[in-house]
Short mmCIF file of C-alpha atoms and ligand atoms in Angstrom, two decimals:
data_model
loop_
_atom_site.label_atom_id
_atom_site.label_comp_id
_atom_site.label_asym_id
_atom_site.label_seq_id
_atom_site.Cartn_x
_atom_site.Cartn_y
_atom_site.Cartn_z
CA MET A 1 -0.24 0.20 0.25
CA SER A 2 1.03 3.15 -1.24
CA ASP A 3 2.61 6.06 1.69
CA VAL A 4 0.61 8.77 -0.01
CA ILE A 5 -3.59 8.37 0.35
CA LEU A 6 -4.43 11.71 -1.57
CA GLN A 7 -2.51 13.13 -4.08
CA ALA A 8 -3.79 16.79 -6.17
CA ASN A 9 -1.49 17.43 -9.55
CA GLY A 10 -0.43 20.40 -11.33
CA ILE A 11 -4.42 21.80 -9.61
CA LEU A 12 -5.01 25.21 -11.21
CA LYS A 13 -7.95 27.65 -9.75
CA ARG A 14 -8.46 31.18 -11.62
CA TYR A 15 -10.46 33.71 -10.03
CA PRO A 16 -11.72 36.65 -11.47
CA GLY A 17 -8.35 38.78 -11.68
CA ASN A 18 -6.62 36.51 -9.73
CA ILE A 19 -4.41 32.80 -10.60
CA ALA A 20 -5.25 31.93 -6.50
CA LEU A 21 -3.17 27.93 -7.49
CA ASP A 22 -0.60 28.01 -10.60
CA HIS A 23 0.00 24.24 -11.15
CA VAL A 24 -0.08 23.48 -6.91
CA ASP A 25 0.88 19.70 -6.45
CA PHE A 26 0.01 18.33 -3.24
CA ARG A 27 0.40 15.05 -1.45
CA LEU A 28 -1.52 13.91 1.54
CA HIS A 29 0.45 10.94 3.81
CA ARG A 30 -0.93 8.11 5.32
CA ASN A 31 -1.28 7.48 9.20
CA ALA A 32 0.76 10.46 9.24
CA VAL A 33 -0.26 14.61 10.21
CA ASN A 34 0.04 16.65 7.27
CA VAL A 35 0.98 20.55 7.69
CA LEU A 36 0.08 22.66 4.57
CA ILE A 37 2.51 26.31 5.50
CA GLY A 38 2.39 29.50 3.21
CA GLU A 39 2.01 32.98 3.53
CA ASN A 40 -1.10 34.82 3.62
CA GLY A 41 -2.62 34.81 0.26
CA ALA A 42 -0.52 31.22 -1.02
CA GLY A 43 -4.36 29.11 -1.54
CA LYS A 44 -4.18 27.02 1.22
CA SER A 45 -8.02 27.58 1.78
CA THR A 46 -8.56 27.82 -1.77
CA LEU A 47 -6.87 24.05 -2.01
CA MET A 48 -8.73 22.27 1.11
CA ARG A 49 -11.85 23.95 -0.55
CA ILE A 50 -10.78 22.42 -3.66
CA LEU A 51 -9.81 19.06 -1.42
CA SER A 52 -12.67 18.50 0.00
CA GLY A 53 -15.82 19.35 -2.81
CA VAL A 54 -16.70 23.11 -1.79
CA GLU A 55 -15.13 24.27 -4.76
CA SER A 56 -13.64 22.65 -8.36
CA CYS A 57 -10.83 23.43 -9.58
CA ASP A 58 -9.79 24.57 -14.04
CA GLU A 59 -7.53 22.30 -14.39
CA GLY A 60 -5.75 19.03 -12.61
CA THR A 61 -6.65 15.56 -11.01
CA ILE A 62 -6.79 14.81 -8.19
CA LEU A 63 -6.14 10.40 -7.08
CA LEU A 64 -6.88 8.70 -3.90
CA ASP A 65 -5.04 5.90 -3.56
CA GLY A 66 -3.92 6.48 -7.29
CA LYS A 67 -6.59 6.45 -8.77
CA PRO A 68 -8.68 9.64 -10.30
CA ILE A 69 -12.08 10.93 -8.46
CA THR A 70 -13.82 13.39 -9.22
CA LEU A 71 -15.33 15.36 -5.85
CA ARG A 72 -18.27 18.28 -7.63
CA SER A 73 -19.67 18.68 -3.66
CA PRO A 74 -18.92 18.44 0.16
CA ARG A 75 -21.45 15.19 -0.64
CA ASP A 76 -19.01 13.69 -3.03
CA ALA A 77 -16.30 13.99 -0.90
CA GLY A 78 -17.87 12.23 2.04
CA ALA A 79 -18.89 9.40 0.10
CA HIS A 80 -14.47 8.98 -0.59
CA GLY A 81 -13.94 9.60 3.34
CA ILE A 82 -12.90 13.19 3.01
CA SER A 83 -14.06 15.53 5.08
CA ILE A 84 -13.60 19.40 6.33
CA VAL A 85 -13.21 20.88 9.51
CA HIS A 86 -13.34 24.33 9.36
CA GLN A 87 -11.12 26.86 10.58
CA GLU A 88 -14.00 28.90 12.70
CA LEU A 89 -16.87 26.69 13.68
CA SER A 90 -19.86 27.52 14.43
CA VAL A 91 -22.81 26.07 16.49
CA MET A 92 -26.92 27.28 15.38
CA PRO A 93 -28.25 27.75 17.98
CA ASN A 94 -31.51 27.45 17.63
CA LEU A 95 -30.98 23.74 16.91
CA ASP A 96 -29.98 20.78 19.85
CA ILE A 97 -26.82 19.02 19.67
CA SER A 98 -27.61 16.54 17.70
CA GLU A 99 -28.82 18.49 14.69
CA ASN A 100 -25.64 20.62 14.92
CA ILE A 101 -23.54 17.18 14.71
CA PHE A 102 -25.72 16.46 11.00
CA ALA A 103 -26.47 19.55 9.81
CA GLY A 104 -25.96 19.16 5.99
CA ARG A 105 -25.43 15.29 6.44
CA GLU A 106 -28.57 14.15 7.86
CA LEU A 107 -29.70 10.71 8.65
CA THR A 108 -32.29 9.47 6.38
CA ARG A 109 -35.30 6.49 6.60
CA VAL A 110 -38.21 5.93 4.34
CA ALA A 111 -37.27 9.82 3.06
CA MET A 112 -37.25 10.84 6.07
CA VAL A 113 -35.47 12.30 8.90
CA ASP A 114 -33.91 9.42 11.30
CA ARG A 115 -33.40 11.26 14.58
CA LYS A 116 -33.30 8.53 17.00
CA THR A 117 -29.91 6.75 14.90
CA GLU A 118 -29.21 10.73 15.11
CA ASP A 119 -29.55 10.93 18.50
CA SER A 120 -28.33 7.58 19.19
CA GLN A 121 -24.99 8.34 17.06
CA SER A 122 -24.65 12.29 18.58
CA ALA A 123 -24.32 10.14 22.26
CA ASP A 124 -21.74 6.78 21.23
CA ALA A 125 -19.70 10.50 20.02
CA LEU A 126 -20.34 12.46 22.82
CA HIS A 127 -19.48 9.60 24.80
CA ARG A 128 -15.73 8.54 23.26
CA LEU A 129 -15.03 12.36 24.18
CA HIS A 130 -15.91 11.74 27.70
CA LYS A 131 -18.97 13.98 27.85
CA PRO A 132 -22.40 12.22 28.12
CA MET A 133 -25.88 14.17 26.88
CA PRO A 134 -27.25 16.07 28.28
CA VAL A 135 -30.59 14.79 28.71
CA SER A 136 -32.42 17.60 27.87
CA ALA A 137 -31.24 17.32 25.19
CA GLN A 138 -32.34 13.88 23.83
CA THR A 139 -35.27 13.04 21.91
N1 LIG B 1 -14.01 33.85 -3.63
C1 LIG B 1 -12.93 34.13 -4.05
N2 LIG B 1 -12.63 35.35 -4.96
C2 LIG B 1 -11.17 35.97 -5.41
N3 LIG B 1 -10.13 36.18 -4.80
C3 LIG B 1 -10.28 34.25 -4.07
C4 LIG B 1 -10.97 34.28 -3.32
N4 LIG B 1 -10.55 33.16 -1.98
C5 LIG B 1 -9.16 33.58 -2.55
N5 LIG B 1 -9.14 34.09 -3.32
C6 LIG B 1 -8.14 34.58 -3.78
O1 LIG B 1 -7.49 33.33 -4.18
C7 LIG B 1 -5.54 33.44 -3.00
C8 LIG B 1 -5.48 32.38 -2.13
O2 LIG B 1 -6.20 32.76 -1.47
P1 LIG B 1 -6.65 31.73 0.58
O3 LIG B 1 -7.31 31.99 1.06
O4 LIG B 1 -6.85 30.12 -0.53
O5 LIG B 1 -5.24 31.86 0.96
P2 LIG B 1 -4.86 31.11 1.87
O6 LIG B 1 -3.26 30.42 1.27
O7 LIG B 1 -5.50 30.02 2.19
O8 LIG B 1 -4.53 33.11 2.92
P3 LIG B 1 -4.30 32.89 4.33
O9 LIG B 1 -3.19 32.27 5.29
O10 LIG B 1 -4.38 34.27 4.58
O11 LIG B 1 -6.09 31.94 5.55
C9 LIG B 1 -5.75 35.02 -2.57
O12 LIG B 1 -5.23 36.13 -3.36
C10 LIG B 1 -7.35 35.44 -2.72
O13 LIG B 1 -7.47 37.40 -2.52
MG1 LIG B 2 -6.92 30.59 4.74
#
């Protein structure tokens, strides 16, 4: 198994009047903490948005485990096991804990949001973090 799990080759991203990424290559190594460093405006966030399906690139290829993938949306990226934790996390105060955790990626069953499974998976996640789900947050 290759040490490189995700590979981006020749990524070009143009914004009106500006080239944010000019044929950038990037490798993500398996079982390692990978760090991307660059000055303000270097294109780090743009690259992460492309790799998480938030934005598309104008040129270049992305390989996952050596196979080319197309990321048209964050959902596409999620289906490949790629997701992003954004720098500025915000909690929606009008939603409960479980609704916040599953916002935008709700679990469904027979075309309905499956609150029971969402609540149970949220409680499991909080348990792993040694933070039991408050009783008031359980539906
Ligand atoms: N939506 C956008 N429209 C136009 N230009 C953009 C857009 N997003 C980013 N840019 C430009 O693309 C370039 C790369 O920006 P980006 O935000 O990816 O850099 P960064 O490395 O994340 O910077 P920082 O360290 O400040 O977070 C910059 O010149 C920026 O002004
Ligand atoms: Mg940034």
